[in-house]
Amino acid sequence: MDPDPVPSTKARAVFALGLMAFLTGAFVGGVIPATIALLLARQAEREAFSAGGYLTGMAWVRRGRALAWAGIVLALTTLVVAAIAGLLHLAGAPGGQDFGANTD
């Protein structure tokens, strides 16, 4: 009289959000779906544990979590590269007042 295994509805949502985070991570917009995917992944794993093996789809959760972390890494990489480019731009610009050669 065991129940039939049922696919987790949150598992597909975690994967979709993780994929969206990965695809938009380089534009820094992937942080929001990645955060939501990681929160949903935690909930889905808790539900699967409490279901005692009758809730399937944990492979989708693992893939979604990996894609979400990759999206966060891409966003952080973009921010670091932008900060370095900004610092190099500021370092190349002349600073202070530029007086003529004959001014004391």
CSV table of N, CA and C in Angstrom, one decimal:
chain,number,residue,atom,x,y,z
A,1,MET,N,0.8,-1.2,0.0
A,1,MET,CA,0.0,0.0,0.0
A,1,MET,C,0.9,1.3,0.0
A,2,ASP,N,2.0,1.2,-0.6
A,2,ASP,CA,2.9,2.3,-0.7
A,2,ASP,C,2.4,3.3,-1.8
A,3,PRO,N,2.5,4.6,-1.6
A,3,PRO,CA,2.1,5.5,-2.6
A,3,PRO,C,3.0,5.4,-3.9
A,4,ASP,N,2.5,5.9,-5.0
A,4,ASP,CA,3.3,5.9,-6.2
A,4,ASP,C,4.3,7.1,-6.1
A,5,PRO,N,5.5,6.9,-6.7
A,5,PRO,CA,6.4,8.0,-6.8
A,5,PRO,C,5.9,9.1,-7.6
A,6,VAL,N,6.0,10.4,-7.2
A,6,VAL,CA,5.5,11.5,-7.8
A,6,VAL,C,6.6,12.5,-8.1
A,7,PRO,N,6.7,13.0,-9.4
A,7,PRO,CA,7.7,14.0,-9.7
A,7,PRO,C,7.5,15.3,-8.9
A,8,SER,N,8.6,15.9,-8.5
A,8,SER,CA,8.6,17.1,-7.7
A,8,SER,C,8.3,18.3,-8.7
A,9,THR,N,7.4,19.1,-8.3
A,9,THR,CA,7.1,20.3,-9.1
A,9,THR,C,8.1,21.4,-9.0
A,10,LYS,N,8.8,21.4,-7.8
A,10,LYS,CA,9.8,22.4,-7.6
A,10,LYS,C,11.1,22.1,-8.3
A,11,ALA,N,11.3,20.8,-8.7
A,11,ALA,CA,12.5,20.4,-9.3
A,11,ALA,C,12.7,21.0,-10.7
A,12,ARG,N,11.6,21.0,-11.5
A,12,ARG,CA,11.7,21.7,-12.8
A,12,ARG,C,11.8,23.2,-12.7
A,13,ALA,N,11.2,23.8,-11.7
A,13,ALA,CA,11.3,25.2,-11.4
A,13,ALA,C,12.8,25.6,-11.1
A,14,VAL,N,13.4,24.7,-10.3
A,14,VAL,CA,14.8,25.0,-9.9
A,14,VAL,C,15.7,24.9,-11.1
A,15,PHE,N,15.5,23.9,-12.0
A,15,PHE,CA,16.3,23.8,-13.2
A,15,PHE,C,16.0,25.0,-14.1
A,16,ALA,N,14.8,25.4,-14.3
A,16,ALA,CA,14.5,26.5,-15.2
A,16,ALA,C,15.1,27.8,-14.7
A,17,LEU,N,15.0,28.0,-13.4
A,17,LEU,CA,15.6,29.2,-12.8
A,17,LEU,C,17.2,29.2,-12.9
A,18,GLY,N,17.7,28.0,-12.6
A,18,GLY,CA,19.2,27.8,-12.7
A,18,GLY,C,19.7,28.1,-14.2
A,19,LEU,N,18.9,27.6,-15.1
A,19,LEU,CA,19.3,27.8,-16.5
A,19,LEU,C,19.2,29.3,-16.9
A,20,MET,N,18.1,30.0,-16.4
A,20,MET,CA,18.0,31.4,-16.6
A,20,MET,C,19.2,32.2,-16.0
A,21,ALA,N,19.5,31.7,-14.8
A,21,ALA,CA,20.6,32.4,-14.1
A,21,ALA,C,21.9,32.2,-14.8
A,22,PHE,N,22.1,31.0,-15.4
A,22,PHE,CA,23.4,30.8,-16.1
A,22,PHE,C,23.4,31.6,-17.4
A,23,LEU,N,22.3,31.7,-18.1
A,23,LEU,CA,22.3,32.4,-19.4
A,23,LEU,C,22.4,33.9,-19.2
A,24,THR,N,21.9,34.4,-18.1
A,24,THR,CA,21.9,35.9,-17.8
A,24,THR,C,23.0,36.3,-16.8
A,25,GLY,N,23.8,35.3,-16.4
A,25,GLY,CA,24.8,35.6,-15.3
A,25,GLY,C,25.8,36.6,-15.8
A,26,ALA,N,26.2,36.5,-17.0
A,26,ALA,CA,27.3,37.5,-17.5
A,26,ALA,C,26.8,38.9,-17.5
A,27,PHE,N,25.5,39.1,-17.5
A,27,PHE,CA,24.9,40.4,-17.5
A,27,PHE,C,24.5,40.9,-16.1
A,28,VAL,N,24.9,40.2,-15.1
A,28,VAL,CA,24.7,40.4,-13.7
A,28,VAL,C,23.2,40.3,-13.3
A,29,GLY,N,22.3,40.1,-14.3
A,29,GLY,CA,20.9,39.9,-14.0
A,29,GLY,C,20.6,38.5,-13.5
A,30,GLY,N,21.6,37.6,-13.6
A,30,GLY,CA,21.3,36.2,-13.2
A,30,GLY,C,21.4,35.9,-11.7
A,31,VAL,N,21.7,36.9,-10.9
A,31,VAL,CA,21.8,36.8,-9.5
A,31,VAL,C,20.4,36.5,-8.9
A,32,ILE,N,19.4,37.2,-9.3
A,32,ILE,CA,18.1,37.1,-8.8
A,32,ILE,C,17.5,35.7,-9.0
A,33,PRO,N,17.5,35.2,-10.3
A,33,PRO,CA,17.0,33.8,-10.5
A,33,PRO,C,17.8,32.8,-9.8
A,34,ALA,N,19.1,33.0,-9.7
A,34,ALA,CA,20.0,32.1,-9.0
A,34,ALA,C,19.7,32.0,-7.6
A,35,THR,N,19.4,33.1,-6.9
A,35,THR,CA,19.1,33.1,-5.5
A,35,THR,C,17.7,32.3,-5.3
A,36,ILE,N,16.8,32.6,-6.1
A,36,ILE,CA,15.5,31.9,-6.0
A,36,ILE,C,15.6,30.4,-6.3
A,37,ALA,N,16.5,30.1,-7.2
A,37,ALA,CA,16.7,28.6,-7.5
A,37,ALA,C,17.4,27.9,-6.3
A,38,LEU,N,18.3,28.6,-5.7
A,38,LEU,CA,19.0,28.0,-4.5
A,38,LEU,C,18.0,27.8,-3.4
A,39,LEU,N,17.1,28.8,-3.2
A,39,LEU,CA,16.1,28.7,-2.1
A,39,LEU,C,15.1,27.6,-2.4
A,40,LEU,N,14.7,27.5,-3.6
A,40,LEU,CA,13.7,26.4,-4.0
A,40,LEU,C,14.4,25.1,-3.9
A,41,ALA,N,15.7,25.0,-4.3
A,41,ALA,CA,16.4,23.7,-4.2
A,41,ALA,C,16.5,23.2,-2.8
A,42,ARG,N,16.7,24.1,-1.8
A,42,ARG,CA,16.7,23.7,-0.4
A,42,ARG,C,15.4,23.1,0.0
A,43,GLN,N,14.3,23.8,-0.4
A,43,GLN,CA,12.9,23.4,-0.1
A,43,GLN,C,12.6,22.0,-0.7
A,44,ALA,N,13.0,21.9,-2.0
A,44,ALA,CA,12.7,20.6,-2.7
A,44,ALA,C,13.5,19.5,-2.1
A,45,GLU,N,14.7,19.7,-1.6
A,45,GLU,CA,15.4,18.6,-1.0
A,45,GLU,C,14.8,18.2,0.4
A,46,ARG,N,14.4,19.2,1.1
A,46,ARG,CA,13.7,18.9,2.4
A,46,ARG,C,12.4,18.1,2.1
A,47,GLU,N,11.6,18.5,1.1
A,47,GLU,CA,10.4,17.8,0.8
A,47,GLU,C,10.7,16.4,0.4
A,48,ALA,N,11.8,16.2,-0.5
A,48,ALA,CA,12.1,14.8,-0.9
A,48,ALA,C,12.6,14.0,0.2
A,49,PHE,N,13.3,14.6,1.2
A,49,PHE,CA,13.8,13.8,2.3
A,49,PHE,C,12.6,13.3,3.2
A,50,SER,N,11.6,14.3,3.4
A,50,SER,CA,10.5,13.9,4.2
A,50,SER,C,9.5,13.0,3.5
A,51,ALA,N,9.6,12.9,2.2
A,51,ALA,CA,8.7,12.0,1.4
A,51,ALA,C,9.2,10.6,1.4
A,52,GLY,N,10.4,10.4,1.9
A,52,GLY,CA,10.9,9.0,2.0
A,52,GLY,C,11.2,8.3,0.7
A,53,GLY,N,11.6,9.0,-0.3
A,53,GLY,CA,11.9,8.4,-1.6
A,53,GLY,C,10.7,8.4,-2.6
A,54,TYR,N,9.6,8.9,-2.2
A,54,TYR,CA,8.4,8.8,-3.1
A,54,TYR,C,8.3,10.1,-3.9
A,55,LEU,N,9.2,11.0,-3.8
A,55,LEU,CA,9.2,12.3,-4.5
A,55,LEU,C,10.5,12.3,-5.4
A,56,THR,N,10.3,12.2,-6.7
A,56,THR,CA,11.4,12.1,-7.7
A,56,THR,C,11.8,13.5,-8.2
A,57,GLY,N,12.9,13.5,-9.0
A,57,GLY,CA,13.3,14.7,-9.6
A,57,GLY,C,14.5,15.4,-9.0
A,58,MET,N,15.2,14.7,-8.2
A,58,MET,CA,16.4,15.3,-7.5
A,58,MET,C,17.5,15.5,-8.4
A,59,ALA,N,17.6,14.8,-9.6
A,59,ALA,CA,18.6,15.1,-10.6
A,59,ALA,C,18.4,16.5,-11.2
A,60,TRP,N,17.1,16.9,-11.4
A,60,TRP,CA,16.9,18.2,-11.9
A,60,TRP,C,17.3,19.3,-10.9
A,61,VAL,N,17.1,19.0,-9.6
A,61,VAL,CA,17.5,19.9,-8.6
A,61,VAL,C,19.0,20.1,-8.6
A,62,ARG,N,19.7,19.0,-8.7
A,62,ARG,CA,21.2,19.1,-8.7
A,62,ARG,C,21.7,19.9,-9.9
A,63,ARG,N,21.1,19.6,-11.0
A,63,ARG,CA,21.5,20.4,-12.2
A,63,ARG,C,21.2,21.8,-12.1
A,64,GLY,N,20.0,22.1,-11.6
A,64,GLY,CA,19.6,23.5,-11.4
A,64,GLY,C,20.5,24.2,-10.4
A,65,ARG,N,20.8,23.5,-9.3
A,65,ARG,CA,21.7,24.2,-8.3
A,65,ARG,C,23.1,24.5,-8.9
A,66,ALA,N,23.6,23.5,-9.7
A,66,ALA,CA,24.9,23.8,-10.4
A,66,ALA,C,24.8,24.9,-11.4
A,67,LEU,N,23.8,25.0,-12.1
A,67,LEU,CA,23.6,26.1,-13.1
A,67,LEU,C,23.4,27.5,-12.3
A,68,ALA,N,22.8,27.4,-11.2
A,68,ALA,CA,22.6,28.7,-10.4
A,68,ALA,C,23.9,29.1,-9.9
A,69,TRP,N,24.7,28.2,-9.3
A,69,TRP,CA,26.0,28.6,-8.8
A,69,TRP,C,26.9,29.1,-10.0
A,70,ALA,N,26.8,28.5,-11.2
A,70,ALA,CA,27.6,29.0,-12.3
A,70,ALA,C,27.1,30.4,-12.7
A,71,GLY,N,25.8,30.7,-12.6
A,71,GLY,CA,25.3,32.0,-12.9
A,71,GLY,C,25.9,33.0,-11.9
A,72,ILE,N,25.9,32.7,-10.7
A,72,ILE,CA,26.5,33.6,-9.6
A,72,ILE,C,28.0,33.8,-9.9
A,73,VAL,N,28.7,32.8,-10.3
A,73,VAL,CA,30.1,33.0,-10.6
A,73,VAL,C,30.3,33.9,-11.8
A,74,LEU,N,29.5,33.7,-12.8
A,74,LEU,CA,29.6,34.6,-14.0
A,74,LEU,C,29.3,36.0,-13.6
A,75,ALA,N,28.3,36.2,-12.8
A,75,ALA,CA,28.0,37.6,-12.4
A,75,ALA,C,29.1,38.2,-11.6
A,76,LEU,N,29.7,37.5,-10.7
A,76,LEU,CA,30.8,38.0,-9.9
A,76,LEU,C,32.0,38.2,-10.8
A,77,THR,N,32.3,37.4,-11.7
A,77,THR,CA,33.4,37.6,-12.7
A,77,THR,C,33.2,38.9,-13.5
A,78,THR,N,31.9,39.1,-13.9
A,78,THR,CA,31.6,40.3,-14.7
A,78,THR,C,31.9,41.6,-13.8
A,79,LEU,N,31.5,41.5,-12.5
A,79,LEU,CA,31.7,42.6,-11.6
A,79,LEU,C,33.2,42.9,-11.4
A,80,VAL,N,34.0,41.8,-11.2
A,80,VAL,CA,35.4,42.0,-11.0
A,80,VAL,C,36.1,42.6,-12.3
A,81,VAL,N,35.7,42.1,-13.4
A,81,VAL,CA,36.3,42.6,-14.7
A,81,VAL,C,35.9,44.1,-14.9
A,82,ALA,N,34.7,44.4,-14.6
A,82,ALA,CA,34.2,45.8,-14.7
A,82,ALA,C,35.0,46.7,-13.7
A,83,ALA,N,35.2,46.2,-12.5
A,83,ALA,CA,35.9,47.0,-11.5
A,83,ALA,C,37.4,47.2,-11.9
A,84,ILE,N,38.0,46.2,-12.5
A,84,ILE,CA,39.4,46.3,-12.9
A,84,ILE,C,39.5,47.3,-14.1
A,85,ALA,N,38.5,47.2,-15.0
A,85,ALA,CA,38.5,48.1,-16.2
A,85,ALA,C,38.3,49.5,-15.8
A,86,GLY,N,37.4,49.7,-14.8
A,86,GLY,CA,37.2,51.1,-14.3
A,86,GLY,C,38.4,51.6,-13.6
A,87,LEU,N,39.1,50.8,-12.8
A,87,LEU,CA,40.4,51.3,-12.2
A,87,LEU,C,41.4,51.6,-13.2
A,88,LEU,N,41.6,50.8,-14.2
A,88,LEU,CA,42.5,51.1,-15.3
A,88,LEU,C,42.2,52.3,-16.0
A,89,HIS,N,40.9,52.6,-16.2
A,89,HIS,CA,40.5,53.8,-16.9
A,89,HIS,C,40.8,55.0,-16.0
A,90,LEU,N,40.6,54.9,-14.7
A,90,LEU,CA,40.9,56.0,-13.8
A,90,LEU,C,42.5,56.2,-13.7
A,91,ALA,N,43.2,55.2,-13.8
A,91,ALA,CA,44.7,55.3,-13.7
A,91,ALA,C,45.3,55.9,-14.9
A,92,GLY,N,44.7,55.8,-16.1
A,92,GLY,CA,45.2,56.4,-17.3
A,92,GLY,C,44.8,57.8,-17.5
A,93,ALA,N,43.8,58.3,-16.7
A,93,ALA,CA,43.3,59.7,-16.9
A,93,ALA,C,44.2,60.6,-16.1
A,94,PRO,N,44.6,61.8,-16.6
A,94,PRO,CA,45.4,62.7,-15.9
A,94,PRO,C,44.6,63.2,-14.7
A,95,GLY,N,45.3,63.4,-13.6
A,95,GLY,CA,44.7,63.8,-12.4
A,95,GLY,C,45.1,65.2,-12.0
A,96,GLY,N,44.3,66.0,-11.3
A,96,GLY,CA,44.6,67.3,-10.8
A,96,GLY,C,44.6,68.3,-12.0
A,97,GLN,N,45.1,69.5,-11.7
A,97,GLN,CA,45.1,70.6,-12.7
A,97,GLN,C,46.3,70.5,-13.6
A,98,ASP,N,46.1,70.8,-14.8
A,98,ASP,CA,47.1,70.8,-15.8
A,98,ASP,C,47.6,72.2,-16.1
A,99,PHE,N,48.7,72.6,-15.5
A,99,PHE,CA,49.3,73.9,-15.8
A,99,PHE,C,50.2,73.9,-16.9
A,100,GLY,N,50.4,75.0,-17.5
A,100,GLY,CA,51.3,75.2,-18.7
A,100,GLY,C,52.7,75.0,-18.2
A,101,ALA,N,53.7,74.8,-19.2
A,101,ALA,CA,55.1,74.5,-18.9
A,101,ALA,C,55.8,75.8,-18.3
A,102,ASN,N,55.3,77.0,-18.6
A,102,ASN,CA,55.9,78.2,-18.1
A,102,ASN,C,55.3,78.7,-16.8
A,103,THR,N,54.5,77.9,-16.1
A,103,THR,CA,53.8,78.4,-14.9
A,103,THR,C,54.5,77.8,-13.7
A,104,ASP,N,54.7,78.6,-12.7
A,104,ASP,CA,55.4,78.2,-11.4
A,104,ASP,C,54.4,77.5,-10.5
